[in-house]
Amino acid sequence: MTIETPAVLSGWPPPVLDPAGPFAGPVATVAWVLFVMGAVVLTLVLIALGVALFGPPRWKRRVAGEKLVWIGGLAFPVVVLTGLLIYGLSVTARVADAPRPGEMRVRVTGEMWWWRVAYLDDQGREIVQDANEVHIPAGRPVVLELESADVIHSVWIPRLGGKTDMIPGRRNFMRLQADAAGVYAGQCAEYCGGPHALMGLVVVAHSPADFAAWRLKQAAPAAVSGVPGAAVFTASGCGACHTIRGTEANGLAGPDLTHVGSRQTLGAGILPNNQGTMAGWIADSQGIKPGNRMPSYSVLSGQELRDVAAYLESLK
Amino acid sequence: MTSETGFDVDKYDRFPTTEPRPAGELEQLEQAWCGPRTPWEWITATNNNIIGVYYVGAAMLFFVLAGVLALLMRTQLALPMTGFLAQDTYNQIFTMHGTVMMFLFAVPAVEALGVLLLPQMLGARDLPFPRLGAYAFWAYLIGGLAFFCSLFFGLAPDGGWFMYPPLTSMTYSPGINADFWLLGIGFIEISAIAGAIEIIVGVLKTRAPGMTLDKLPVFAWAMLIFACMIIIAFPSIILATLLLELERALGWPFFDPLKGGDPMLWQHLFWFFGHPEVYIIFLPAAGAMSTIIPAMARTPLVGHPLVVMAMLATGFISFGVWAHHMFTTGMPQISINYFSAASMAVSVPAGVQVFAWIATMAAGRMRFSTPGLFAVGGMVIFVMGGLTGVMVAMVPFDWQAHDSYFIVAHLHYVLIGGMVFPLFAAIYYWLPMSSARPLSESWGKWIFWLMFAGHNLAFMPMHLTGLMGMPRRVYTYLPGRGWDLPNFISTIGAFMFGLAVLLWVIDMIRNFRPFGPREAGNIHDGPGLEWLPSGFYSVRSIPVVKSLYPLWDQKGLAEDVAAGRYFLPGAARGERQTLVTSPLNAEPQYVLRIPRPSGWHLFGAVFTAGFFLILTIQAYAAAVVSGVLAIYCIMRWCWFLDAPHTRKTTEIGAGIRVPNYVSGPSSHGWWAMVIVLIVGGMVCLLAGFSYVFLWSRRPDLWQAPPPISSLLVSVGLLAVAGLCALAAPRAVRVARDGAVSAATGLLVLASAGVIAASIVEGRAWWTTGLQPDFSSQGASVYALLSWAGTFAAIGGLMGLYVVLRRLFGRLAAERPSTVDLIGLFLAFTAAQSIGVILLVRLFPGSGL
Amino acid sequence: MTRWLRMTGGLLIWAAHFIGLYLMSSAADVWSSSEAAGARWMGLVFSLGCLVAVIAMAVWLGKQQGKGGPEAWERRVGLTGVLVAGVSILWQTVPLAF
């Protein structure tokens, strides 16, 4: 089986070291500081070791006493670690901060093995639901409310910041901000059973104007009736699990499909989204992502698959 | 130096003795300690020379098995989206790899090293509780193998080695896979704690005379701290596994948020064990390094007190770092920062040890035979792992690195550099002592370089894959993310490592062949007592130790020891004996009679293993039968303890006589009981913590406790029971007829009292309508009561045991140990019950 | 017991300090907020108390110079342990400022 990767998921340059926002930037700096520290200390240890093993006797004598243990094992680490501790605490305080009223909020709920995404209004009420993609305006912080519907998951979008767990019975917060419009890949980082490996997430940052437009469009239904695929969708019972606003499909178990055609990926961040992959996913979702909660609809004929895929792709 | 026990240390000057040894003394010693001849004797053997080899062998077997699992995983991950392993198989394999490596290899391996080496290093003839050691080994082997075999039936656990609920709760793991995990861990809990008791009492009480703490081998120091850490840390995993099994089997909601439970409770309990566990593994290996490096460099360890301090500091500070596995869980920021600071502090003692090793190498001339290579290579790898450890102790960096392949790289650097390489160094260094044959040097060099290169090739690229965004525990990954090449390199490295282990296995098989010459001797010119000429009886006579490096500093020691010119040169009355000394100054106190092999500990182990195994496959009736048989076997085994002595004292050399029997705080049995009770008390303390923790999550679920009248009854009963238990040891010492009967009566009263109080308290709660599966309050209250009640039930069995011993005339006023220990246990049980009852009644404050 | 205390006293103070701070911040989190200034001041006072205890421990060990043999060695273990404990307690106190 071959899977074409969505272009957004490239791993080079390493996303942790290629920050795209103010919550990842300082951490990347921390990482570089630590790498330099590590390289310097390792070099010093190796030099001391080299002298101890192979050095001329005069050099060996210099490292042979308890003085080396006091300097190398106590004094030096205490100085370096004191600096690192204070530096680390200050970065932590800068990056992590409790959510304030008035910040834009998005609730992301981890489910086995996809993400339910809900955009909230100022009172914390749900405006509109979506799945597997978080859209944010570029250049301003957005608070994610993280919850879980089943087991522990963890949100990780390395270019935008570190990870935060989703724990059943608790609500955690994390802040996202992308400085520029673009698409940022993420993934579930906490092992959540079965196809945990294939639980991806995409963050799409829009310019503020685009974001407003996207939000308006998202709030409205996109469904067109009368196309053959819509009938296949209904007849196959897809609406029992999926919602398409503006139609009778109102299932809640699976991702909302109202605007599925506009998404970057399918199957929670694992397939590019086009008519072919959509048909393939419907026919063989268990082959592509074994163990996920959607059965493979291999009973559908080729024509039916093409129709339903075309219909879903039209839901932009 | 002031004496600790009143023993006149000037008497040490009488050794080595000069008069000729009596004829037949050596033969009697050899006969008392004769090795096994028949297969049955090989199985029931208790001698640490045999059990130790079994133990190391079993641990290495699990190392190889878990290593094979690693190779399967690396094959799957060599390329993106391969179908070599199915998803659920992979998930089982990675769970088993972690679990087997941590629980069935690492902890038992270092413990095994202790069992094998400590008596020799300390100049003891055996460990103080050889049957307990053998019991622990067999329970571990049987349980571990059964656990591993679950993989072949697709029944292996698949929740990751830290088994976070709710993924592992009944809802999301309905099969018995998770139960197998809990079972496998159950065995390791038993064997680890049994081993810890052996090691603590062994190191503190069975040292060669004169071996004060500054002359105690560093490895023994490490094992002592290791064992104390087990005593503090393992109760947490015992409690966690009990709670998870109670939730899975009976629906008691400890972790289920719908009924007030909290998945975070598991994380706290697991990591309060899990992080010290890493240092539990590391410390003995570090102790081995601090022993091997001076020997290979032929010079004393530089900064010896600093190294011992570093190990002590590691032991303490490692208990303050557990939440650094939980930086991403949304804990309060300030708490996280405390753990970050402690995580940095714990790296200081590690640095001290590394620089002490470097300084030692510089002070001497390092020999690059295989043990030396492994020691140096391990140190380099460990330093690299330590540096990434400092990185992930920084909270912001950890938010990125956590749960990614960066962590996989870090933990393998730390564990392989900090434990596996030192273990191989130890095997290469000490094997000539144990099998009297060295491993091949030329092969050893190949094995080392393959392993060193393979390790770095396998794990170095993982730092990068982690930073590239690859999370850990993924059964596959998508192409086009740049992860393909580093993963492929990792796989090549893993197979190089595997090849090295294969070569080593072949050499080991060659080494243990039953034919050919066996006369390696002290080939490394090692300085410790373990290099004295020895047999199954360990050393011919137990020397007076005057140096940290006795074989280097005490001239002619080996000859004098072998000629029987020191302590306890024979086997008086044909008994197996070892010398018990005082904990600080190692002054001779008494002669400990060591039990001979018998089948009861073995049957006990088989039925204990059977009980847990059968319970897991849910054949409850058969499990109960097996459990009862296990209790019967263990009681039979205890039956022969505390047996009469024909003489009151033994001459241990140079006219010095010490008693054959001691009771109270000087006796080894008293120490062991106290350690057991500390374990029990720790479990109870942590259960109390869990109770408060769950309350703090959902105080609204807490209902009022039962009325105060029942509280007075149960606490009153317990107070009386406790007083009876405390009075029994005094009663048995009253020089009057009937003292033994009076003590028996008091113990029976005490055991009846604790049981009655448990029933009263349980009924009182039941009548309030609160049931264990209702809420987190119900679950935690009944869990605490059940824990206290289990102790009461064991107390009841002990009461029965005392009565039986009285009836069969096996209690005597001059041998009060049985009464002492049971009195101690029952007094503890009463106190623990009072604590539990007061907590659940009076906290959070609605009880009065 | 004195001799064990001599070797581990500093580290025991560290343990008491760590547990104390952790309990204080957890209790503050339950009853008010972990950010509460009151809890931080309490933590600071407690830390200072522990530092004084560590210094007292060092002074006590410093006075015992006359001893020889194993006890002198135990004293050295204890003194270096006090040093590491003192540094760790200081580090543990720093988070109170953030």
mmCIF file of C-alpha atoms in Angstrom, chain A residues 1 3-6 9-17 23-24 27 30-31 34-35 37-39 41-42 44-46 48-49 51-54 60-61 63-66 68-70 72-74 77-78 81 84-85 87-89 91-93 95-96 112 149-152 154 156-165 167-170 172 185-198 269-271 288-291 293, chain B residues 81 87 91-92 94-95 158-160 162 164-168 172 257 261-264 267 302-306 309 326-331 333 336-337 340-341 344-345 347-349 351-366 368 376 379-380 383-384 387 390-392 394-404 406 464 466-483 693 697:
data_model
loop_
_atom_site.group_PDB
_atom_site.id
_atom_site.type_symbol
_atom_site.label_atom_id
_atom_site.label_comp_id
_atom_site.label_asym_id
_atom_site.label_seq_id
_atom_site.Cartn_x
_atom_site.Cartn_y
_atom_site.Cartn_z
ATOM 1 C CA MET A 1 0.000 0.000 0.000
ATOM 2 C CA ILE A 3 0.260 6.567 0.811
ATOM 3 C CA GLU A 4 0.978 9.941 -0.587
ATOM 4 C CA THR A 5 1.943 12.364 2.114
ATOM 5 C CA PRO A 6 0.300 15.739 2.451
ATOM 6 C CA LEU A 9 4.101 17.322 6.803
ATOM 7 C CA SER A 10 7.687 17.751 5.720
ATOM 8 C CA GLY A 11 10.190 17.061 8.479
ATOM 9 C CA TRP A 12 13.044 19.205 7.255
ATOM 10 C CA PRO A 13 14.210 21.554 8.648
ATOM 11 C CA PRO A 14 13.377 19.923 11.984
ATOM 12 C CA PRO A 15 10.196 21.713 13.015
ATOM 13 C CA VAL A 16 11.290 22.049 16.646
ATOM 14 C CA LEU A 17 14.229 24.151 15.446
ATOM 15 C CA PHE A 23 5.506 30.194 21.818
ATOM 16 C CA ALA A 24 7.941 28.062 19.841
ATOM 17 C CA VAL A 27 11.997 27.187 23.022
ATOM 18 C CA VAL A 30 16.591 27.195 24.526
ATOM 19 C CA ALA A 31 17.253 24.121 22.401
ATOM 20 C CA LEU A 34 21.326 23.448 25.349
ATOM 21 C CA PHE A 35 22.943 21.858 22.312
ATOM 22 C CA MET A 37 26.139 23.536 26.335
ATOM 23 C CA GLY A 38 25.970 19.802 25.687
ATOM 24 C CA ALA A 39 28.634 19.914 23.002
ATOM 25 C CA VAL A 41 30.565 19.799 28.235
ATOM 26 C CA LEU A 42 30.936 16.598 26.247
ATOM 27 C CA LEU A 44 35.543 18.880 28.056
ATOM 28 C CA VAL A 45 34.702 15.454 29.511
ATOM 29 C CA LEU A 46 36.236 13.701 26.522
ATOM 30 C CA ALA A 48 39.674 14.981 30.499
ATOM 31 C CA LEU A 49 39.069 11.326 29.700
ATOM 32 C CA VAL A 51 44.224 12.900 29.179
ATOM 33 C CA ALA A 52 43.396 10.390 31.903
ATOM 34 C CA LEU A 53 43.775 7.466 29.552
ATOM 35 C CA PHE A 54 46.478 8.460 27.118
ATOM 36 C CA LYS A 60 47.728 12.880 33.940
ATOM 37 C CA ARG A 61 48.866 14.037 37.356
ATOM 38 C CA VAL A 63 43.596 15.363 36.521
ATOM 39 C CA ALA A 64 44.389 12.537 38.895
ATOM 40 C CA GLY A 65 43.376 14.130 42.169
ATOM 41 C CA GLU A 66 40.202 14.774 44.063
ATOM 42 C CA LEU A 68 39.129 17.256 39.483
ATOM 43 C CA VAL A 69 36.052 15.773 41.167
ATOM 44 C CA TRP A 70 35.441 18.999 43.063
ATOM 45 C CA GLY A 72 34.376 18.995 37.285
ATOM 46 C CA GLY A 73 31.780 17.177 39.319
ATOM 47 C CA LEU A 74 30.605 19.895 41.680
ATOM 48 C CA PRO A 77 27.890 21.795 37.084
ATOM 49 C CA VAL A 78 26.573 23.961 39.908
ATOM 50 C CA LEU A 81 23.004 24.465 36.069
ATOM 51 C CA LEU A 84 20.247 27.086 33.044
ATOM 52 C CA LEU A 85 17.683 26.820 35.829
ATOM 53 C CA TYR A 87 17.010 30.797 32.159
ATOM 54 C CA GLY A 88 14.573 27.865 31.926
ATOM 55 C CA LEU A 89 12.249 29.259 34.564
ATOM 56 C CA VAL A 91 11.305 31.103 29.494
ATOM 57 C CA THR A 92 8.657 28.909 31.106
ATOM 58 C CA ALA A 93 7.059 31.919 32.720
ATOM 59 C CA VAL A 95 5.658 30.989 27.287
ATOM 60 C CA ALA A 96 3.085 29.558 29.680
ATOM 61 C CA MET A 112 -9.664 7.761 19.377
ATOM 62 C CA ALA A 149 -13.508 12.045 25.096
ATOM 63 C CA ASP A 150 -11.865 8.725 25.920
ATOM 64 C CA VAL A 151 -8.176 8.182 26.728
ATOM 65 C CA ILE A 152 -5.206 10.511 27.154
ATOM 66 C CA SER A 154 -1.537 15.043 23.548
ATOM 67 C CA TRP A 156 1.851 18.659 19.472
ATOM 68 C CA ILE A 157 2.399 21.180 16.714
ATOM 69 C CA PRO A 158 6.178 21.458 16.896
ATOM 70 C CA ARG A 159 6.578 24.655 14.836
ATOM 71 C CA LEU A 160 4.101 26.475 17.065
ATOM 72 C CA GLY A 161 5.109 25.208 20.504
ATOM 73 C CA GLY A 162 5.414 22.316 22.873
ATOM 74 C CA LYS A 163 2.794 19.735 23.664
ATOM 75 C CA THR A 164 -0.033 19.647 26.146
ATOM 76 C CA ASP A 165 -1.962 16.575 27.213
ATOM 77 C CA ILE A 167 -6.743 14.169 30.043
ATOM 78 C CA PRO A 168 -10.223 12.742 30.626
ATOM 79 C CA GLY A 169 -11.997 14.635 33.355
ATOM 80 C CA ARG A 170 -9.693 17.623 33.106
ATOM 81 C CA ASN A 172 -5.960 21.933 29.906
ATOM 82 C CA ALA A 185 1.546 19.949 10.966
ATOM 83 C CA GLY A 186 0.810 18.385 14.323
ATOM 84 C CA GLN A 187 0.390 14.981 15.793
ATOM 85 C CA CYS A 188 -0.911 13.141 18.826
ATOM 86 C CA ALA A 189 2.114 12.611 21.026
ATOM 87 C CA GLU A 190 0.690 10.518 23.854
ATOM 88 C CA TYR A 191 0.209 6.871 23.005
ATOM 89 C CA CYS A 192 -3.543 6.335 22.770
ATOM 90 C CA GLY A 193 -3.750 2.754 21.566
ATOM 91 C CA GLY A 194 -4.344 1.231 18.111
ATOM 92 C CA PRO A 195 -3.512 3.610 15.273
ATOM 93 C CA HIS A 196 -2.002 6.297 17.532
ATOM 94 C CA ALA A 197 0.749 6.555 14.929
ATOM 95 C CA LEU A 198 -1.760 7.841 12.395
ATOM 96 C CA GLY A 269 -3.684 14.231 8.909
ATOM 97 C CA ILE A 270 -2.551 11.194 6.972
ATOM 98 C CA LEU A 271 -3.831 11.540 3.371
ATOM 99 C CA ILE A 288 -5.302 2.593 5.469
ATOM 100 C CA LYS A 289 -5.687 3.189 9.198
ATOM 101 C CA PRO A 290 -6.302 -0.166 10.866
ATOM 102 C CA GLY A 291 -8.398 -0.100 13.984
ATOM 103 C CA ARG A 293 -13.696 3.532 14.165
ATOM 104 C CA MET B 81 4.482 2.220 6.069
ATOM 105 C CA GLN B 87 -0.462 -2.651 14.311
ATOM 106 C CA ASN B 91 1.752 -2.282 20.082
ATOM 107 C CA GLN B 92 2.123 -5.464 22.112
ATOM 108 C CA PHE B 94 6.768 -2.237 22.186
ATOM 109 C CA THR B 95 4.871 -2.607 25.446
ATOM 110 C CA ASP B 158 -0.484 -3.246 24.630
ATOM 111 C CA GLY B 159 -0.820 -0.102 26.710
ATOM 112 C CA GLY B 160 2.830 0.920 26.840
ATOM 113 C CA PHE B 162 3.659 2.777 31.892
ATOM 114 C CA TYR B 164 -1.710 4.887 31.530
ATOM 115 C CA PRO B 165 -5.378 4.509 32.343
ATOM 116 C CA PRO B 166 -7.988 5.036 31.012
ATOM 117 C CA LEU B 167 -6.383 3.376 27.977
ATOM 118 C CA THR B 168 -5.705 0.366 30.187
ATOM 119 C CA TYR B 172 -10.569 0.572 26.403
ATOM 120 C CA PRO B 257 -13.335 10.535 35.940
ATOM 121 C CA GLY B 261 -11.441 9.090 39.754
ATOM 122 C CA ASP B 262 -8.522 10.754 38.047
ATOM 123 C CA PRO B 263 -6.069 9.316 35.505
ATOM 124 C CA MET B 264 -3.447 11.616 36.992
ATOM 125 C CA GLN B 267 0.713 8.933 36.766
ATOM 126 C CA VAL B 302 39.755 8.828 43.842
ATOM 127 C CA GLY B 303 37.271 10.733 45.996
ATOM 128 C CA HIS B 304 35.844 7.644 47.683
ATOM 129 C CA PRO B 305 33.724 9.547 50.258
ATOM 130 C CA LEU B 306 32.506 11.855 47.492
ATOM 131 C CA MET B 309 27.941 10.729 49.098
ATOM 132 C CA MET B 326 4.379 14.952 33.653
ATOM 133 C CA PHE B 327 5.482 18.400 32.505
ATOM 134 C CA THR B 328 2.823 18.375 29.772
ATOM 135 C CA THR B 329 -0.111 17.334 31.926
ATOM 136 C CA GLY B 330 -1.111 20.816 33.015
ATOM 137 C CA MET B 331 0.177 20.551 36.580
ATOM 138 C CA GLN B 333 3.475 25.784 37.064
ATOM 139 C CA ILE B 336 6.552 21.745 37.733
ATOM 140 C CA ASN B 337 9.368 24.173 38.429
ATOM 141 C CA SER B 340 12.658 20.846 37.136
ATOM 142 C CA ALA B 341 15.060 22.116 39.806
ATOM 143 C CA MET B 344 18.893 19.307 37.597
ATOM 144 C CA ALA B 345 20.076 18.651 41.137
ATOM 145 C CA SER B 347 22.613 15.331 37.742
ATOM 146 C CA VAL B 348 25.199 16.753 40.157
ATOM 147 C CA PRO B 349 25.940 13.464 41.946
ATOM 148 C CA GLY B 351 28.776 14.234 37.517
ATOM 149 C CA VAL B 352 30.704 13.632 40.730
ATOM 150 C CA GLN B 353 30.888 9.935 39.979
ATOM 151 C CA VAL B 354 31.943 10.421 36.374
ATOM 152 C CA PHE B 355 34.784 12.745 37.344
ATOM 153 C CA ALA B 356 35.851 10.425 40.145
ATOM 154 C CA TRP B 357 36.147 7.667 37.539
ATOM 155 C CA ILE B 358 38.155 9.892 35.202
ATOM 156 C CA ALA B 359 40.469 10.957 38.039
ATOM 157 C CA THR B 360 40.927 7.311 39.018
ATOM 158 C CA MET B 361 41.867 6.385 35.470
ATOM 159 C CA ALA B 362 44.377 9.222 35.480
ATOM 160 C CA ALA B 363 45.819 8.220 38.852
ATOM 161 C CA GLY B 364 46.467 4.684 37.663
ATOM 162 C CA ARG B 365 47.118 3.048 34.347
ATOM 163 C CA MET B 366 43.942 1.808 32.741
ATOM 164 C CA PHE B 368 42.060 -2.016 28.102
ATOM 165 C CA VAL B 376 35.049 3.524 29.524
ATOM 166 C CA MET B 379 30.839 6.141 30.777
ATOM 167 C CA VAL B 380 31.000 8.058 27.495
ATOM 168 C CA VAL B 383 27.622 11.244 29.868
ATOM 169 C CA MET B 384 25.831 11.869 26.580
ATOM 170 C CA LEU B 387 23.519 15.813 28.982
ATOM 171 C CA VAL B 390 19.737 18.064 31.638
ATOM 172 C CA MET B 391 18.085 19.262 28.423
ATOM 173 C CA VAL B 392 14.782 17.561 29.153
ATOM 174 C CA MET B 394 14.409 22.226 31.253
ATOM 175 C CA VAL B 395 10.645 22.559 31.147
ATOM 176 C CA PRO B 396 10.288 24.465 27.851
ATOM 177 C CA PHE B 397 12.567 22.076 26.012
ATOM 178 C CA ASP B 398 10.759 19.102 27.506
ATOM 179 C CA TRP B 399 7.468 20.371 26.148
ATOM 180 C CA GLN B 400 8.964 19.801 22.719
ATOM 181 C CA ALA B 401 11.022 16.691 23.435
ATOM 182 C CA HIS B 402 8.504 14.859 25.637
ATOM 183 C CA ASP B 403 7.017 11.700 24.105
ATOM 184 C CA SER B 404 9.130 12.128 20.981
ATOM 185 C CA PHE B 406 14.335 12.468 21.392
ATOM 186 C CA LEU B 464 17.121 14.103 15.256
ATOM 187 C CA GLY B 466 12.502 13.434 17.594
ATOM 188 C CA LEU B 467 13.275 17.031 16.743
ATOM 189 C CA MET B 468 11.840 16.312 13.299
ATOM 190 C CA GLY B 469 8.528 15.613 14.971
ATOM 191 C CA MET B 470 8.409 11.838 15.258
ATOM 192 C CA PRO B 471 6.439 10.806 18.345
ATOM 193 C CA ARG B 472 7.429 7.666 20.231
ATOM 194 C CA ARG B 473 5.331 4.473 20.224
ATOM 195 C CA VAL B 474 4.319 4.711 16.596
ATOM 196 C CA TYR B 475 3.976 1.450 14.715
ATOM 197 C CA THR B 476 4.700 3.174 11.451
ATOM 198 C CA TYR B 477 5.182 6.586 9.939
ATOM 199 C CA LEU B 478 4.317 8.355 6.718
ATOM 200 C CA PRO B 479 6.863 8.746 3.943
ATOM 201 C CA GLY B 480 8.077 12.134 2.839
ATOM 202 C CA ARG B 481 8.664 13.574 6.298
ATOM 203 C CA GLY B 482 12.401 13.112 6.189
ATOM 204 C CA TRP B 483 12.218 10.399 8.841
ATOM 205 C CA PHE B 693 -5.758 13.368 46.144
ATOM 206 C CA ARG B 697 -10.417 16.447 42.727
#
